[in-house]
Short mmCIF file of C-alpha atoms in Angstrom, two decimals:
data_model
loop_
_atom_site.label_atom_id
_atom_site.label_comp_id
_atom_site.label_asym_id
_atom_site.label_seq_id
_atom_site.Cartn_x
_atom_site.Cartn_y
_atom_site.Cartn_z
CA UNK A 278 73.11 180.75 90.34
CA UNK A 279 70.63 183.33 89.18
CA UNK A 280 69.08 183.77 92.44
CA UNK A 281 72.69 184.17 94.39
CA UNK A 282 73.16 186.91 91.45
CA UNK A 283 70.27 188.21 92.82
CA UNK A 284 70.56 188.19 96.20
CA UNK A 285 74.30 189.71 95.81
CA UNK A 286 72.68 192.81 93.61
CA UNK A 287 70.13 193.09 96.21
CA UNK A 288 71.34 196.76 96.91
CA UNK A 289 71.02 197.97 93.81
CA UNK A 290 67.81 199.97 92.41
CA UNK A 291 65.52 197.70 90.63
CA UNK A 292 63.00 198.85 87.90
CA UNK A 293 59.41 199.94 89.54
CA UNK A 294 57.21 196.92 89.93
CA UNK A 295 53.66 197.14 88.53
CA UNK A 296 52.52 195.19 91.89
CA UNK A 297 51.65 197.36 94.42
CA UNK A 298 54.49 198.10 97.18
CA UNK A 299 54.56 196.59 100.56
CA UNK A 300 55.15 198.03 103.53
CA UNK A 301 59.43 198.75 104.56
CA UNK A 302 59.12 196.44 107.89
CA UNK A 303 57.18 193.77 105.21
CA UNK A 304 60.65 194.28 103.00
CA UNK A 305 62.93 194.63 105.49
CA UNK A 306 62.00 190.71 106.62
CA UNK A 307 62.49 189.44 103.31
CA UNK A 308 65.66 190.99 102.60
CA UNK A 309 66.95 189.40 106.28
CA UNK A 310 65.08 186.55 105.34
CA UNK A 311 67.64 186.27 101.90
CA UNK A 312 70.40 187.05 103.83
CA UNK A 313 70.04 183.71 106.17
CA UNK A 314 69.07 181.81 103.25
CA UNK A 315 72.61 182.92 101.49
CA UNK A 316 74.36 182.42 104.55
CA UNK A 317 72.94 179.39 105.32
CA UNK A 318 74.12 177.81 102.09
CA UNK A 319 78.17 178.06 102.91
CA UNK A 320 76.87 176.81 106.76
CA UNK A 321 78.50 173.29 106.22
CA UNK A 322 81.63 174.64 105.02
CA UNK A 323 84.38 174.82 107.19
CA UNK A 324 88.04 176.04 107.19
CA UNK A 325 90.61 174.23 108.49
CA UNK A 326 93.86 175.84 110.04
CA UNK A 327 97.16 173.92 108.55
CA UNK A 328 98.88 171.95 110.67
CA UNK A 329 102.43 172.30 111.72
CA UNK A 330 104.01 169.68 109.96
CA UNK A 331 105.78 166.83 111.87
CA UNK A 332 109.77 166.30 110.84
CA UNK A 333 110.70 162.94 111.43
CA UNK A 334 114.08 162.52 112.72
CA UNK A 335 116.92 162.10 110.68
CA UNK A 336 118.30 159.01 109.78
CA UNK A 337 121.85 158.65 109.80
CA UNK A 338 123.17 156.67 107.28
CA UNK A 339 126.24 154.22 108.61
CA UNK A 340 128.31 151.93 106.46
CA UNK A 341 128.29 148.19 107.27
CA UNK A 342 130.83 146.56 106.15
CA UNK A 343 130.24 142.80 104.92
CA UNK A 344 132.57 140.52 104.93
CA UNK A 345 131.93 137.32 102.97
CA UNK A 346 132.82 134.35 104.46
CA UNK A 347 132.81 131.02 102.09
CA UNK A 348 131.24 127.96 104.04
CA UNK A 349 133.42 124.89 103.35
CA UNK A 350 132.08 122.89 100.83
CA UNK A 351 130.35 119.75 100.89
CA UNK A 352 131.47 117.35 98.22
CA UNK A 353 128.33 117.16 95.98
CA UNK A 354 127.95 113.18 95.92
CA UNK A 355 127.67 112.79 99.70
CA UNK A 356 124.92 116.22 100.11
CA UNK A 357 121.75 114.95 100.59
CA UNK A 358 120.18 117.21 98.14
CA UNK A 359 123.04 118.22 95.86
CA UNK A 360 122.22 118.66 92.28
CA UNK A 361 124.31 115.18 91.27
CA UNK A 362 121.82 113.45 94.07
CA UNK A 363 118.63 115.34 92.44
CA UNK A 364 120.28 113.64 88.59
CA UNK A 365 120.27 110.08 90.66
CA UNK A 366 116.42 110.53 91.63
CA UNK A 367 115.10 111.47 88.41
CA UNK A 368 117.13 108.33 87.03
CA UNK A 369 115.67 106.25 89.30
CA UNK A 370 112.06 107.73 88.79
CA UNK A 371 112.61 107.69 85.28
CA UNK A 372 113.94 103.34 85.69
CA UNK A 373 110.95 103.15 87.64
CA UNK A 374 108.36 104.45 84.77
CA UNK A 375 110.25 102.24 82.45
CA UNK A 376 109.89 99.01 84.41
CA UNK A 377 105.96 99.74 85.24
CA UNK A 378 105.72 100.07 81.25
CA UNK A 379 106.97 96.96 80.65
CA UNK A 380 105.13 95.21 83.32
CA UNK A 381 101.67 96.07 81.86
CA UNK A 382 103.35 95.23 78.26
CA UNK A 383 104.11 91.82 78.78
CA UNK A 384 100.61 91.50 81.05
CA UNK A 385 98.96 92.88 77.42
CA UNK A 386 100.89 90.24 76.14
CA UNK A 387 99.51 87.36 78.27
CA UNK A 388 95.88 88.48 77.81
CA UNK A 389 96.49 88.33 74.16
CA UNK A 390 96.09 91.76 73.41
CA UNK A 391 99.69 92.48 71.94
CA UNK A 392 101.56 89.88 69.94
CA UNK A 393 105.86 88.11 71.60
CA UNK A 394 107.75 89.99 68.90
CA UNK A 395 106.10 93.59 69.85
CA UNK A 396 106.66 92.92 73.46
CA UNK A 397 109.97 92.20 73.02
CA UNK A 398 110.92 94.73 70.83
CA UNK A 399 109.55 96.97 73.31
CA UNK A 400 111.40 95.28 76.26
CA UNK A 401 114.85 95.62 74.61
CA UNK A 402 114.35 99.07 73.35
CA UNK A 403 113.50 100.23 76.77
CA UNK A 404 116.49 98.59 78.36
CA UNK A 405 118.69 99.74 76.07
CA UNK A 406 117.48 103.61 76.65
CA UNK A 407 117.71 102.77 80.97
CA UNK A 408 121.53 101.60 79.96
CA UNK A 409 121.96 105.39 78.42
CA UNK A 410 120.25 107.03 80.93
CA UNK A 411 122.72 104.90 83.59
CA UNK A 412 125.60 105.84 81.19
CA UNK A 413 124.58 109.56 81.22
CA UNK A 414 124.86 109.68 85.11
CA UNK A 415 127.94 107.86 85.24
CA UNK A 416 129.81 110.13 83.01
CA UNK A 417 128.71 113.24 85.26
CA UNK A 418 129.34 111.41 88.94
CA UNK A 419 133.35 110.35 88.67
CA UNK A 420 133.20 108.32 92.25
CA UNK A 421 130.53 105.89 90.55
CA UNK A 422 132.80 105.28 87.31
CA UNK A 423 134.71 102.42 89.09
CA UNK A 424 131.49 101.12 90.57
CA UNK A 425 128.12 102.46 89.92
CA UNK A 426 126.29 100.10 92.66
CA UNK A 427 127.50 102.16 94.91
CA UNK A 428 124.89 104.46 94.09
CA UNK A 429 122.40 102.13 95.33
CA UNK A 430 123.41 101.98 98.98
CA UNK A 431 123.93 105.64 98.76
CA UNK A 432 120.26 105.96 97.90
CA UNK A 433 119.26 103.89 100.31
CA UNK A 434 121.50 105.12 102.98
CA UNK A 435 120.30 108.26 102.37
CA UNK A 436 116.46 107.70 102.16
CA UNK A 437 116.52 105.48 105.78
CA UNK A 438 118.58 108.31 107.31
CA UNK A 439 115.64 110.92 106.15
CA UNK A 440 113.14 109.00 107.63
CA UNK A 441 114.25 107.68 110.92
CA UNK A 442 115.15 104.51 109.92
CA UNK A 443 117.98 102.25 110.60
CA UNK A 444 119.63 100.06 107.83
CA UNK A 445 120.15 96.70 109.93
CA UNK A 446 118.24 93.65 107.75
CA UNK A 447 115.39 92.03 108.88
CA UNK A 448 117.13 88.86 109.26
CA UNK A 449 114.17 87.40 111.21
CA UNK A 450 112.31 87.63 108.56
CA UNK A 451 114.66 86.13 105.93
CA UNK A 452 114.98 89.41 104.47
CA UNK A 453 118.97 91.16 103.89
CA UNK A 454 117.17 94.62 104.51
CA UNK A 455 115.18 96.70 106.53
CA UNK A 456 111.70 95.37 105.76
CA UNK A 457 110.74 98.56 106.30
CA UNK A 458 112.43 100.03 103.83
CA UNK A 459 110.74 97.79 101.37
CA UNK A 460 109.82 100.06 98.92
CA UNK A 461 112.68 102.39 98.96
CA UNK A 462 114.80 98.78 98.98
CA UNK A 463 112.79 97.26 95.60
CA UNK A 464 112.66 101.44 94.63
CA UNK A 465 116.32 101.62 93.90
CA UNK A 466 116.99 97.43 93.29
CA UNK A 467 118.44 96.62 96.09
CA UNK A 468 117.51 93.30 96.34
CA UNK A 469 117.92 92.56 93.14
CA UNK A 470 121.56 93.70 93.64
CA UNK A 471 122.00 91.46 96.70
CA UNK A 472 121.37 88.16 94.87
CA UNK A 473 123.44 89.19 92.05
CA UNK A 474 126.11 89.60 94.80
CA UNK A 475 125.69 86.44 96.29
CA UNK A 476 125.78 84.48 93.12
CA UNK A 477 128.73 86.69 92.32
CA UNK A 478 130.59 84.78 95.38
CA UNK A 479 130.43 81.14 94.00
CA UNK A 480 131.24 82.20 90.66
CA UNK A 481 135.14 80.76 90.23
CA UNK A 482 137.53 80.46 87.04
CA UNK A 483 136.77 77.38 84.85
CA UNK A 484 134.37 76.00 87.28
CA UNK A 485 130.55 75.95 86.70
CA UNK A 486 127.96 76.98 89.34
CA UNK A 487 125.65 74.02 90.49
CA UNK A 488 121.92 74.79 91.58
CA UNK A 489 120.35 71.83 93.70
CA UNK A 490 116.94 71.77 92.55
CA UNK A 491 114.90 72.96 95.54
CA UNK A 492 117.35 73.38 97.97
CA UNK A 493 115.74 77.26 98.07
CA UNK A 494 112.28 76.26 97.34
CA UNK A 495 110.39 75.29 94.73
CA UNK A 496 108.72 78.03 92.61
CA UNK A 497 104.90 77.79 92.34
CA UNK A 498 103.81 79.76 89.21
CA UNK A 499 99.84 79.23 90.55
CA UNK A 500 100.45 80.83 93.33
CA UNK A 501 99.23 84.86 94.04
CA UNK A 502 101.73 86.78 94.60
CA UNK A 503 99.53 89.35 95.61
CA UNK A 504 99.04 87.71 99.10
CA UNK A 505 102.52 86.95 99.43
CA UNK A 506 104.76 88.70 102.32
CA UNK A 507 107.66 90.87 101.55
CA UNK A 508 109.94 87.85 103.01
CA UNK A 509 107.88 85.44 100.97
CA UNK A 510 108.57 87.70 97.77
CA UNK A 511 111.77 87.73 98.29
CA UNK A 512 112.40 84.39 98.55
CA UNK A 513 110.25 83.15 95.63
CA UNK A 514 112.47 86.11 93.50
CA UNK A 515 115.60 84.04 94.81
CA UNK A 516 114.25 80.46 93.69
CA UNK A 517 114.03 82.32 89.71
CA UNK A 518 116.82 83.55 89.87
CA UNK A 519 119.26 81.04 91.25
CA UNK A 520 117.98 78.36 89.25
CA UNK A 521 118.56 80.24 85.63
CA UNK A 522 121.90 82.23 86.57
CA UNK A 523 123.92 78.50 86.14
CA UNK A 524 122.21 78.60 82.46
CA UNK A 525 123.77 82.05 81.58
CA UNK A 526 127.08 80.66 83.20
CA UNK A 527 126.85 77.68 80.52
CA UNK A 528 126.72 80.25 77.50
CA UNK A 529 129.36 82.12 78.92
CA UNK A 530 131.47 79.34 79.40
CA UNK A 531 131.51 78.01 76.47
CA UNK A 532 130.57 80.88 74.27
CA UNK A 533 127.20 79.60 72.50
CA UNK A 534 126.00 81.51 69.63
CA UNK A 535 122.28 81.90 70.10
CA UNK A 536 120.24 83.01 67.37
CA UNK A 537 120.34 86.83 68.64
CA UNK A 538 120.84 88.19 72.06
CA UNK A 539 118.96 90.71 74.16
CA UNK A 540 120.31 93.42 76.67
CA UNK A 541 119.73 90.92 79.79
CA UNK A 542 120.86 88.02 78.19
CA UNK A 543 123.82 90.32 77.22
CA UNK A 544 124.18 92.07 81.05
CA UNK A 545 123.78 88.28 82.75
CA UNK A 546 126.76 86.46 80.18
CA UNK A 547 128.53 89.75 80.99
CA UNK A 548 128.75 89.51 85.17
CA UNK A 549 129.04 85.78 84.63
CA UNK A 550 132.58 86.43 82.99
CA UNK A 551 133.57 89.95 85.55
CA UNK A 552 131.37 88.70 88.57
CA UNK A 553 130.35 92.78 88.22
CA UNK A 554 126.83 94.26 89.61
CA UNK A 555 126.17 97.12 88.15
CA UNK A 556 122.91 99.52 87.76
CA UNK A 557 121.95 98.13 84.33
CA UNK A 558 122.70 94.46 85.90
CA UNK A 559 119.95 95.22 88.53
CA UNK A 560 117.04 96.98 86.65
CA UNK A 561 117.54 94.40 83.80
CA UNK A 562 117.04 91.37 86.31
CA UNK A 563 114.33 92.79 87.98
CA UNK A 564 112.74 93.28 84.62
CA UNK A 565 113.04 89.35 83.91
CA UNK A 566 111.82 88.92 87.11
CA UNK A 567 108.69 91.03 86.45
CA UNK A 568 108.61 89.30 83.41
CA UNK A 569 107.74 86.19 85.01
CA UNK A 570 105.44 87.59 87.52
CA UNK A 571 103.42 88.73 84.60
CA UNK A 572 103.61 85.32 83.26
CA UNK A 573 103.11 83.15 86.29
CA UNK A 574 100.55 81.62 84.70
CA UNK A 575 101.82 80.48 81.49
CA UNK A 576 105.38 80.40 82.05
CA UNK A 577 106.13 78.42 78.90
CA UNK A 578 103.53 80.62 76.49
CA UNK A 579 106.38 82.22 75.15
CA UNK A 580 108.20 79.06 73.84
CA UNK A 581 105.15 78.11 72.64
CA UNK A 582 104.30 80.75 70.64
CA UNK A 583 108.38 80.64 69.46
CA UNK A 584 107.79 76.53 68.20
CA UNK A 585 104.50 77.82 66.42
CA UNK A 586 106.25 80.18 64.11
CA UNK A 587 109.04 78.38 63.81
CA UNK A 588 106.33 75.33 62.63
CA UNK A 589 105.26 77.79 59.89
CA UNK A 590 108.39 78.35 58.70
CA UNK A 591 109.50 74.96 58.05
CA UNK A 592 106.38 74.24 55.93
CA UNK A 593 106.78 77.31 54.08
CA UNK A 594 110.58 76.01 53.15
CA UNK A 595 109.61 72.47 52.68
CA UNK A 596 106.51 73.71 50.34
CA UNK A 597 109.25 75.72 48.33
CA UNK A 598 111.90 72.85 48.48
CA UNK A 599 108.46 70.72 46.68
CA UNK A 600 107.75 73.09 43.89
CA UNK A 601 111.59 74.04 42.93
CA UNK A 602 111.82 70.08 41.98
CA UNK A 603 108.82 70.79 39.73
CA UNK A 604 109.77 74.05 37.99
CA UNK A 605 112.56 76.07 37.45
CA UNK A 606 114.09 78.55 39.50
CA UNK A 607 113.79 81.99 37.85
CA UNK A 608 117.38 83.05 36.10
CA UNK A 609 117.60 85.96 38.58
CA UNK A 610 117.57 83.68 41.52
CA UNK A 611 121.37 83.22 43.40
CA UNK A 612 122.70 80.47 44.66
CA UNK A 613 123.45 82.25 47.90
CA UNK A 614 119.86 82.30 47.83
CA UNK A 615 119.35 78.40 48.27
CA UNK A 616 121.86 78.66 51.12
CA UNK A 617 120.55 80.86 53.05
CA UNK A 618 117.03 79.29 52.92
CA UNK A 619 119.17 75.88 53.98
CA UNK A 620 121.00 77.95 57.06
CA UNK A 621 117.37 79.18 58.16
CA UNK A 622 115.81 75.64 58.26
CA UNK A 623 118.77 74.55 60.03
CA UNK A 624 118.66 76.92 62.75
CA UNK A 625 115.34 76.73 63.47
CA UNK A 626 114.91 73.29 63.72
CA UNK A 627 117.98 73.43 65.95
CA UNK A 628 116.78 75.71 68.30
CA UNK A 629 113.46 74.85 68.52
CA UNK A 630 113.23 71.19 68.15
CA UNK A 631 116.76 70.05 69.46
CA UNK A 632 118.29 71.72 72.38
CA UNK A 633 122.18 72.48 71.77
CA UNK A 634 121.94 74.03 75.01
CA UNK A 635 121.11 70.66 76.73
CA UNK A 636 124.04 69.03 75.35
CA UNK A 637 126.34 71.71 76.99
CA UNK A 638 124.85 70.77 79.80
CA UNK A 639 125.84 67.36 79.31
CA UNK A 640 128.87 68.04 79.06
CA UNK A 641 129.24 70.37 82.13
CA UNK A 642 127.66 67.89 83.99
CA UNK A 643 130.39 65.58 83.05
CA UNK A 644 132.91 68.07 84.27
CA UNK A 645 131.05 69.20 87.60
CA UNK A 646 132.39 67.68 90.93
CA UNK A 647 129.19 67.22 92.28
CA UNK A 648 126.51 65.09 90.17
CA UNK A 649 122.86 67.40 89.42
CA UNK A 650 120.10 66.53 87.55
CA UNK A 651 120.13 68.02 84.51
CA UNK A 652 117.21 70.73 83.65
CA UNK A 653 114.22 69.62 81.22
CA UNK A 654 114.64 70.46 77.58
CA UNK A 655 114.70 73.84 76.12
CA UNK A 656 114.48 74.80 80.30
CA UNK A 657 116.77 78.04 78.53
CA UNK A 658 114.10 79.61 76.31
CA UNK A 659 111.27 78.27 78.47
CA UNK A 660 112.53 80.89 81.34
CA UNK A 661 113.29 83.52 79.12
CA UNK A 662 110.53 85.05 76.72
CA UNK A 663 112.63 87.91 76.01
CA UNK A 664 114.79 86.04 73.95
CA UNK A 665 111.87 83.62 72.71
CA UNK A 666 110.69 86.98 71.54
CA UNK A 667 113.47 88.30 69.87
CA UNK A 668 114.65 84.93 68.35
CA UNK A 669 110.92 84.78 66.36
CA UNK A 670 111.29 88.28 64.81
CA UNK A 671 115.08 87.01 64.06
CA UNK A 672 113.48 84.09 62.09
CA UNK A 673 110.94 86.26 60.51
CA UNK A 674 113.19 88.70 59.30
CA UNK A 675 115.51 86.46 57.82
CA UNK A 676 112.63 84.87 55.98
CA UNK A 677 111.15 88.13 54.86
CA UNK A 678 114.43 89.50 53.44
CA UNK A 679 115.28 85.80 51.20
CA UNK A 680 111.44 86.77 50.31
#
């Protein structure tokens, strides 16, 4: 900046140098010579003329006029992806977590690693939570109030439709379904639903269902199921089934009081009575079913484990039956105390080592136009460790409440 000053002030007088002066062409050079070095320094600058500015055109402004025009609506249960259909998908996802639960329970259970009464307790808490999840949907879907099933065909209807798939059965492979559809089939209990239905045909007033022992097949617990085919599958799940459902008939029939009752005993005695498949009916079969499958191996380690505790129980009454002939009861002790102890022994001892259930039989037998064979003792709670479950922590808390 001080040099600029300078060279702007270079007209003015400046104070007489003490170095000696130089010729006028000598100064006249270096005073051109600042005058291109000034210049020289604004050289890159440049001015630029404005442009005349562009004007876009104007743009008119119209009014549309919309008309809204309401598109007729679908009724919600039959849209594909309504929000009543999106409720039924999350049920069924929500049936299907439930019943993969309980699979690896009672597998837990098999390996020893969880104990019959926890497995049951399990088992019956989660089906009672699937029937008010069912429930729930019900309420909110009025079409499926009369008949809830219906929502399995719908689902499967509607999941064969979305991929291409047409609902005829593979009939020659034994199977009353796509076999393609197999998962979307076992996915929403659809076969479990067709045997239910079937059964649900023979069922008549007064009369009792006969099963011929293998007429369907016999069932092979050693067998891998792993390697079976879906028709093979099938077909063992039918063989279970049909072979128990007369046994549910019997304590429907003639109202026996067993020692407790779970939600599939309760849902079977139930559709025995109304011939009715519903939802609950389905998952809670195929949860027996899976049951078993767990099992295969050691069908009757349930019962087993039942006539064990039930073994402990009648020593620990006789031993206290011994010592009250030896020493007094305390004053404090009731009567009804006595009586109840004598109701538990009972009941144990009938359930466990005689077979009421077997003499019904008997009896039906008597009345059945067609002679069977009657099943092998305690057949009942040998099939069913849900109950053989249940009826030990029934046993146990009776005995821990008379102390």
């Amino acid at each position: 900046m001080e040099e600029i000053c300078e060279t702007l002030e270079w007209k003015k007088s400046k104070e007489p140098s003490t170095k000696p002066c130089r010729s006028s062409s000598a100064a006249s050079q270096e005073q051109d010579s600042d005058i291109d070095a000034w210049v020289n320094r604004f050289a890159v600058l440049t001015v630029e003329e404005p442009e005349d500015e562009v004007h876009a055109p104007a743009v008119t402004k119209q009014i549309v006029k919309v008309e809204l025009i309401e598109a007729e609506e679908r009724d919600e249960e039959e849209a594909p992806f309504s929000h009543l259909f999106f409720k039924a998908y999350c049920l069924f996802q929500d049936l299907r977590n439930i019943r993969a639960f309980l699979s690896q329970t009672w597998v837990e259970y098999r390996d020893g690693k969880v104990d019959l009464m926890n497995s049951s307790v399990v088992t019956d808490t989660a089906l009672q939570l699937a029937r008010e999840l069912i429930q729930e949907l019900v309420d909110s879907w009025p079409e499926l109030q009369a008949d809830d099933q219906l929502l399995q065909r719908k689902m499967y209807s509607t999941a064969s439709s979305l991929r291409g798939r047409n609902e005829l059965p593979s009939l020659e492979d034994g199977l009353p379904y796509n076999k393609n559809m197999n998962e979307i089939a076992g996915w929403c209990y659809l076969p479990t639903n067709i045997l239910l239905e079937s059964f649900a045909a023979v069922i008549q007033p007064d009369q009792l269902p006969v099963y011929k022992k293998g007429h369907f097949g016999s069932y092979d617990p050693k067998a891998d199921r792993e390697l079976m085919s879906i028709s093979q599958r099938f077909q063992e799940d039918k063989v279970i089934l049909l072979e128990l459902l007369p046994e549910f008939c019997v304590v429907g029939m003639f109202n026996v009081e067993l020692p407790c009752q779970d939600e599939i005993t309760r849902a079977l005695v139930e559709f025995t009575q109304t011939k009715k498949v519903t939802i609950l009916l389905s998952f809670a079969v195929q949860i027996f079913l899976d049951i078993h499958h767990a099992m295969r191996n050691s069908r009757i380690g349930a019962f087993g484990d039942l006539r064990m505790s039930s073994i402990r129980i009648k020593k620990t009454i006789a031993d206290f039956w011994s010592l009250s002939k030896t020493h007094p009861k305390p004053k404090f002790w009731p009567k009804e105390g006595d009586e109840e102890i004598t109701r538990i022994h009972s009941s144990v001892k009938t359930w466990t080592e005689d077979d009421p259930l077997l003499e019904v039989r008997q009896v039906a037998k008597g009345m059945a136009k067609h002679r069977n064979e009657a099943p092998e003792k305690h057949f009942f709670f040998s099939a069913h460790p849900l109950l053989c479950g249940l009826t030990m922590l029934h046993f146990n808390l009776r005995m821990q409440i008379i102390g």
